[in-house]
PDB file of C-alpha atoms in Angstrom:
ATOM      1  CA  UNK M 615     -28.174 -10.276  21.632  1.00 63.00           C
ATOM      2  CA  UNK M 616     -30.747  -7.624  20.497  1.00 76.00           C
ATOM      3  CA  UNK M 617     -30.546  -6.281  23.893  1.00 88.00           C
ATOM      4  CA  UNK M 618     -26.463  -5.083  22.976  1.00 92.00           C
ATOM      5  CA  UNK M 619     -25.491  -1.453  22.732  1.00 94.00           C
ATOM      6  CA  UNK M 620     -22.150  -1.775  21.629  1.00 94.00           C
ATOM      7  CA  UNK M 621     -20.838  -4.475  19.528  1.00 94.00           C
ATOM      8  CA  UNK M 622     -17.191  -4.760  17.801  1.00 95.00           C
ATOM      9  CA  UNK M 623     -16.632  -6.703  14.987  1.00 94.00           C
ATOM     10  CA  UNK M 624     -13.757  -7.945  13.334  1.00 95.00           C
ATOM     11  CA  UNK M 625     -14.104 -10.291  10.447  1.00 90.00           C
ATOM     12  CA  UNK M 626     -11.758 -11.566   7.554  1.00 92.00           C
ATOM     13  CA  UNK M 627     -13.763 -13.392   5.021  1.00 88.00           C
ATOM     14  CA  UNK M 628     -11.753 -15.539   2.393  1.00 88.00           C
ATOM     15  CA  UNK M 629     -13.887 -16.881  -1.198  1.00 76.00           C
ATOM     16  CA  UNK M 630     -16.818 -15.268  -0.341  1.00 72.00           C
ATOM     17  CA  UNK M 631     -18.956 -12.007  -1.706  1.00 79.00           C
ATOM     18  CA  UNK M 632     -17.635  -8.891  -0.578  1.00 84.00           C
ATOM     19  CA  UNK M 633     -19.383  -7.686   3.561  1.00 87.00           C
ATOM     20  CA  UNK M 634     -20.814  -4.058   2.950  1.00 92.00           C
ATOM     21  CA  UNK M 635     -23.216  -2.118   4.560  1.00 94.00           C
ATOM     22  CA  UNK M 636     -26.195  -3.422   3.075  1.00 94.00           C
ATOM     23  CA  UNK M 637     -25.345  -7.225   4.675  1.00 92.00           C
ATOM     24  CA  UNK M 638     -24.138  -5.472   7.997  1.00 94.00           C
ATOM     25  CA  UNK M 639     -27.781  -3.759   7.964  1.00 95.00           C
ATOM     26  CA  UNK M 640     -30.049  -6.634   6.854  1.00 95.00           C
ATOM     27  CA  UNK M 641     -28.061  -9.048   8.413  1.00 92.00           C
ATOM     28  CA  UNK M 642     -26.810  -7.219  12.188  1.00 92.00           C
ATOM     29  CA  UNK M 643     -27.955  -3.534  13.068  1.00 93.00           C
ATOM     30  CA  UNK M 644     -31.612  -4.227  11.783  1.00 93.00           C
ATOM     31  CA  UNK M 645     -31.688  -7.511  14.485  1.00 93.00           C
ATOM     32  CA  UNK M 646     -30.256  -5.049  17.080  1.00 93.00           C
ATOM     33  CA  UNK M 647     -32.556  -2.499  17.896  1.00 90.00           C
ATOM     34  CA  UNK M 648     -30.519  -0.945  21.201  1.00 93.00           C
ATOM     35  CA  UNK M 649     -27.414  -1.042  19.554  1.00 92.00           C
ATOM     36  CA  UNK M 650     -25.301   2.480  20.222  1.00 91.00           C
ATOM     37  CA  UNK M 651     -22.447   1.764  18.836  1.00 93.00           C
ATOM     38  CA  UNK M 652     -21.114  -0.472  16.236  1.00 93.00           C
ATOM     39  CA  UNK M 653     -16.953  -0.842  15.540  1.00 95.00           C
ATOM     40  CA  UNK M 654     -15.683  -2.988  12.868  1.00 96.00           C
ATOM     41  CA  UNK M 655     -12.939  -3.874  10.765  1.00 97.00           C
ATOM     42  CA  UNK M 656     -13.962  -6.229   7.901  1.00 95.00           C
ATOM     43  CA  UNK M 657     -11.778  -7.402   5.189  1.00 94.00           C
ATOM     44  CA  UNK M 658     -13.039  -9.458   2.493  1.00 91.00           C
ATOM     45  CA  UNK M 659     -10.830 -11.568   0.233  1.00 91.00           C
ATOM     46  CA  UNK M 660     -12.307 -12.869  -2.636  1.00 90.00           C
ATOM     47  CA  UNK M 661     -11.339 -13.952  -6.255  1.00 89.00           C
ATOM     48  CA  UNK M 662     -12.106 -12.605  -9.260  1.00 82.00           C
ATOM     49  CA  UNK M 663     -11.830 -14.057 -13.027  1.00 75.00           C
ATOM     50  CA  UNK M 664     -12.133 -11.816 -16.069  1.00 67.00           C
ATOM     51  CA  UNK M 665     -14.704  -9.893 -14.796  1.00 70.00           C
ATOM     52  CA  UNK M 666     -16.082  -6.478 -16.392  1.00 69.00           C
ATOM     53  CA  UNK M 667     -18.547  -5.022 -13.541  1.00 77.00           C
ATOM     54  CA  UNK M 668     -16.292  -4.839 -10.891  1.00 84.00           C
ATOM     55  CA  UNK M 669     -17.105  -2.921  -7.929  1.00 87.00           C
ATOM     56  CA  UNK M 670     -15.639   0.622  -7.294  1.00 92.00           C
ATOM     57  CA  UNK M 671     -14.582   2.062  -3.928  1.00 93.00           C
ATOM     58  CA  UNK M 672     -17.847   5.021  -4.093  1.00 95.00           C
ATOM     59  CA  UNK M 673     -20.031   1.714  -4.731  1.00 94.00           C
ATOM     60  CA  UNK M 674     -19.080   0.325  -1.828  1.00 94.00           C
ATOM     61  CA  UNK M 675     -18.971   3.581   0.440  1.00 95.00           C
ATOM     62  CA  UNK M 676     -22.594   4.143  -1.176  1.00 96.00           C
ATOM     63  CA  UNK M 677     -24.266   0.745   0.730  1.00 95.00           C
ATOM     64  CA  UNK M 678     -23.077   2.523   3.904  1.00 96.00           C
ATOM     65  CA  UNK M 679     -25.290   5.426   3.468  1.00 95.00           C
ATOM     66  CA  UNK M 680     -27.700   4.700   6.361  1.00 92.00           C
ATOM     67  CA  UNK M 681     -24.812   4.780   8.805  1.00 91.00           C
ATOM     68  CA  UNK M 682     -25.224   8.507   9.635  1.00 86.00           C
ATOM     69  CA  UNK M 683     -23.446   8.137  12.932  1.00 83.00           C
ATOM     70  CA  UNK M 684     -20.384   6.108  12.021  1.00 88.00           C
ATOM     71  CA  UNK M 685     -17.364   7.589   9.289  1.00 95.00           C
ATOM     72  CA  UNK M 686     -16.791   4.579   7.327  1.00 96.00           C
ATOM     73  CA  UNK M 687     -13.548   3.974   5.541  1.00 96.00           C
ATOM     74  CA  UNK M 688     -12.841   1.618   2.546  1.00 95.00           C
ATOM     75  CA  UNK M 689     -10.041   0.468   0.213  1.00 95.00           C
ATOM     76  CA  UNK M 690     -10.713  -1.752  -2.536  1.00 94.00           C
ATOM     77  CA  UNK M 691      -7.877  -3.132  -4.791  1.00 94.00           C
ATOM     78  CA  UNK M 692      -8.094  -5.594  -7.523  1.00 91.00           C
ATOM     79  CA  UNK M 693      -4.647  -7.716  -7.668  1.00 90.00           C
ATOM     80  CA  UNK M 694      -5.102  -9.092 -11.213  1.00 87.00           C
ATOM     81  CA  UNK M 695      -1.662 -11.217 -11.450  1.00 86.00           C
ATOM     82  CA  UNK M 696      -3.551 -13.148  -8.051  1.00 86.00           C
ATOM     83  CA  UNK M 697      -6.735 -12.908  -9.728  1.00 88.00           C
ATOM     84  CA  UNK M 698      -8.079 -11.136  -6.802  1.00 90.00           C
ATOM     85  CA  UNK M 699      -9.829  -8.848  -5.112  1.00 92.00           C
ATOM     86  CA  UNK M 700      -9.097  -7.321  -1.394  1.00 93.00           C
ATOM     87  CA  UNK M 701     -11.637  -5.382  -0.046  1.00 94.00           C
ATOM     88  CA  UNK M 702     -11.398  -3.547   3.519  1.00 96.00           C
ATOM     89  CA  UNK M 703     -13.890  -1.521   5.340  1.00 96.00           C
ATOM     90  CA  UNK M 704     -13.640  -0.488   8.658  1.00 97.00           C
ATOM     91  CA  UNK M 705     -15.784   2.478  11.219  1.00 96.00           C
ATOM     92  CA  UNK M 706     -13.170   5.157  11.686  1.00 96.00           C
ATOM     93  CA  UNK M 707     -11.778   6.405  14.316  1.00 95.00           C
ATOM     94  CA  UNK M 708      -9.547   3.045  14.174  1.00 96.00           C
ATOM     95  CA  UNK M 709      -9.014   1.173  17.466  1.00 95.00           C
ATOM     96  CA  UNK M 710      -6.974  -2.009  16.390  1.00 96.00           C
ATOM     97  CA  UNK M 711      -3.061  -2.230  17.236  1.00 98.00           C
ATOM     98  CA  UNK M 712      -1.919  -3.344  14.123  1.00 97.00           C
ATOM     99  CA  UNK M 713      -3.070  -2.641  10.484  1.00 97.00           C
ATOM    100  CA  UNK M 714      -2.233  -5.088   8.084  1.00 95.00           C
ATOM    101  CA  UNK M 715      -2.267  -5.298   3.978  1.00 94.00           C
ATOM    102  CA  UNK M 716      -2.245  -1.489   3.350  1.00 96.00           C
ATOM    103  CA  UNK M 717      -1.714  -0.818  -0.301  1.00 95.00           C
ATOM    104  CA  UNK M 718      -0.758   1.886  -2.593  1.00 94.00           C
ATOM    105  CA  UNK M 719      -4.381   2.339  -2.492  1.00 94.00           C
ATOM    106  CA  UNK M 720      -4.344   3.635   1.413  1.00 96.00           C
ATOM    107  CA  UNK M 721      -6.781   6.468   1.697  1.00 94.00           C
ATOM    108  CA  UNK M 722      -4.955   7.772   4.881  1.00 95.00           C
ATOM    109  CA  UNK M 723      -6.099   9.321   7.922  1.00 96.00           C
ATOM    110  CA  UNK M 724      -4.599   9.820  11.972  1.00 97.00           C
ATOM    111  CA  UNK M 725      -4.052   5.859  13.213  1.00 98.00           C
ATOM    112  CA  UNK M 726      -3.403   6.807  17.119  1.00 98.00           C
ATOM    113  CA  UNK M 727      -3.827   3.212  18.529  1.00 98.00           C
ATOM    114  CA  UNK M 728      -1.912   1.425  15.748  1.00 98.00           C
ATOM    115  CA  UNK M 729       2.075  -0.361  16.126  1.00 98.00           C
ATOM    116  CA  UNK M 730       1.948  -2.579  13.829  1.00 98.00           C
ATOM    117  CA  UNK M 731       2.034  -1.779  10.181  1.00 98.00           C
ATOM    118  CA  UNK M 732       2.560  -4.058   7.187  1.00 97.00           C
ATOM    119  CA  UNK M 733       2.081  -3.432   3.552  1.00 96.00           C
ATOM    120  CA  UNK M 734       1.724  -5.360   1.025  1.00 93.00           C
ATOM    121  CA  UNK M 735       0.853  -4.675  -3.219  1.00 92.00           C
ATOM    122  CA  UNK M 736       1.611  -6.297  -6.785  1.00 91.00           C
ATOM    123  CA  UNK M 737       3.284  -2.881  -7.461  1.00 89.00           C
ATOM    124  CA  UNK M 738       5.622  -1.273  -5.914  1.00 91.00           C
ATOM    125  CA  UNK M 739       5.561   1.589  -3.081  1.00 92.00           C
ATOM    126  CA  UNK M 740       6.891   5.248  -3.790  1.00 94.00           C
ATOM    127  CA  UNK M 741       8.644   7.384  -1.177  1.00 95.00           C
ATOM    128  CA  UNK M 742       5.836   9.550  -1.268  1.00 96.00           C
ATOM    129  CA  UNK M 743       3.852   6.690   0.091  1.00 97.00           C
ATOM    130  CA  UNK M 744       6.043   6.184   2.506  1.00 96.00           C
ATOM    131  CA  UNK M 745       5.664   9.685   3.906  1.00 97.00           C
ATOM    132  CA  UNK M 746       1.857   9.036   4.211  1.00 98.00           C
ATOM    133  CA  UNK M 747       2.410   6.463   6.068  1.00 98.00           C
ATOM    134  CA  UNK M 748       4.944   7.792   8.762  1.00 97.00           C
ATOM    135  CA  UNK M 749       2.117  10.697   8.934  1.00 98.00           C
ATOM    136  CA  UNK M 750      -0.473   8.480   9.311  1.00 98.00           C
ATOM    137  CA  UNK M 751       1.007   6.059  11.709  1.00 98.00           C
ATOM    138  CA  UNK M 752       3.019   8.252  14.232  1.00 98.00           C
ATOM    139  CA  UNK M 753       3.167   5.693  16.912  1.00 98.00           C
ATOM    140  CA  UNK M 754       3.917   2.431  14.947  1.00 98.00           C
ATOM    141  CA  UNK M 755       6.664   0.510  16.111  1.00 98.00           C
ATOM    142  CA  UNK M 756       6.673  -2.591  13.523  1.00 98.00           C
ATOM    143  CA  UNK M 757       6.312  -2.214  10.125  1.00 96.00           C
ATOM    144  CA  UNK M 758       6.564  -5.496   7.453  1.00 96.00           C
ATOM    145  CA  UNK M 759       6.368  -5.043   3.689  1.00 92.00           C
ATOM    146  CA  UNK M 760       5.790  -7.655   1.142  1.00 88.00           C
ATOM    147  CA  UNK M 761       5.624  -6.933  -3.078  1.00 80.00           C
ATOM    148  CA  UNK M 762       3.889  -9.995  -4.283  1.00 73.00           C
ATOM    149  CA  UNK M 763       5.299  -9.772  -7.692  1.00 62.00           C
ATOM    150  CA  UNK M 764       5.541 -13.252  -9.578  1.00 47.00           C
ATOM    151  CA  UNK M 765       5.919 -15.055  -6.291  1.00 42.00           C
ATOM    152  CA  UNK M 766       9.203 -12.766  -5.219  1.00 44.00           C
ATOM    153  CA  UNK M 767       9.209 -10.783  -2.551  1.00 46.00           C
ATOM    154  CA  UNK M 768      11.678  -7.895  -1.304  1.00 46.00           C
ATOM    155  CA  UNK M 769      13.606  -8.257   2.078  1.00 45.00           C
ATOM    156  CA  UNK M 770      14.944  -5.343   4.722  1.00 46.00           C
ATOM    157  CA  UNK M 771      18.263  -4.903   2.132  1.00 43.00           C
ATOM    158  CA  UNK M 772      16.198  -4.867  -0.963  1.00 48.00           C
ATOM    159  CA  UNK M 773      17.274  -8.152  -2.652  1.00 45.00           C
ATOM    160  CA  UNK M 774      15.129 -10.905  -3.959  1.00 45.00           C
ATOM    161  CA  UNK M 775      14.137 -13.905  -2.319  1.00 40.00           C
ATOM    162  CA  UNK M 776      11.616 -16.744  -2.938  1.00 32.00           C
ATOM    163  CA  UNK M 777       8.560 -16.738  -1.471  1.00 33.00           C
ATOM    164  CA  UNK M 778       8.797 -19.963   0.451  1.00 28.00           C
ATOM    165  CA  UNK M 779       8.812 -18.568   3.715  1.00 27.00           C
ATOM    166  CA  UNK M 780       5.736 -17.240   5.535  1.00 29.00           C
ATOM    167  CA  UNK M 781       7.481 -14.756   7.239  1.00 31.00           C
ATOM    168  CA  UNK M 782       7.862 -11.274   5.962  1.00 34.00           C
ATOM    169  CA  UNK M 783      10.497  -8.918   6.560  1.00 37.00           C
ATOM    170  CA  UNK M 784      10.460  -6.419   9.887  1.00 38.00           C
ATOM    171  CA  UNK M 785      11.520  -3.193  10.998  1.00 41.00           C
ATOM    172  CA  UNK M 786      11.634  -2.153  14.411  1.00 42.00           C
ATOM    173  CA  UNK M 787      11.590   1.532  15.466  1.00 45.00           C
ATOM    174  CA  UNK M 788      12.726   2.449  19.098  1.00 45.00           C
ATOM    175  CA  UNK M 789      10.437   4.969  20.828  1.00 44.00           C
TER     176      UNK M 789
END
């Protein structure tokens, strides 16, 4: 694999530390000596209990300061009534489809490639938010939301229901 010039990676890591540059350099682009190009979308999902030194969103972008050719993008949001943390970091221009768990913490930007949207927060989303988000996404198709407030989360009319059902709630827009 050293021999690679381009390499895409997409990686969801669940109870683990947080994947930022410094363990993409050490651990990838420093075994990789041809590489070119390097596209990823990492999220990291981890939990977090009472803790004071929690890492900020600069603290993150700063392990990615050997990356000179790549804009990196991250989000980090700490959901303290699920005692976690959500961390997502990704090489920008984005290429996926779909974009999933954006939160009121979305540091926008121009998502070309992306239909599928879904959002998802402890708090809930202002119309202002929503305006970012038509802006950001102007070719999504399907967007989902779901408010993880005490288990509860809000359907396509606005009411209540219980959380038993894996399935969030979807709109469609015809293009």
């Amino acid at each position: 694999m050293s021999n690679l010039e381009k390499l895409c990676l997409y990686f969801v890591g669940h109870n683990k530390l947080i994947v930022d540059g410094n363990e993409l350099e050490k651990n990838i682009i420093n075994h990789m000596t041809k590489l070119k190009k390097f596209i990823f979308n990492i999220r990291s999902i981890i939990p977090f209990h009472n803790q004071i030194n929690l890492l900020s969103n600069e603290d993150i972008q700063y392990t990615f300061r050997n990356f000179k050719d790549s804009q990196v993008i991250s989000c980090i949001d700490y959901f303290p009534e699920a005692n976690a943390c959500h961390c997502h970091i990704y090489s920008y221009p984005y290429t996926l489809t779909y974009y999933n768990d954006i939160t009121n913490n979305f540091p926008g930007g121009l998502f070309k490639c992306v239909r599928e949207v879904s959002l998802f927060d402890e708090r809930p989303f202002e119309h202002e938010f929503f305006l970012q988000i038509a802006q950001s996404f102007p070719f999504m198709k399907n967007l989902s939301l779901s408010l993880n407030k005490r288990g509860r989360k809000r359907n396509a009319s606005g009411s209540e229901e219980t959380r038993k059902r894996a399935s969030t709630s979807t709109t469609t827009t015809d293009e």
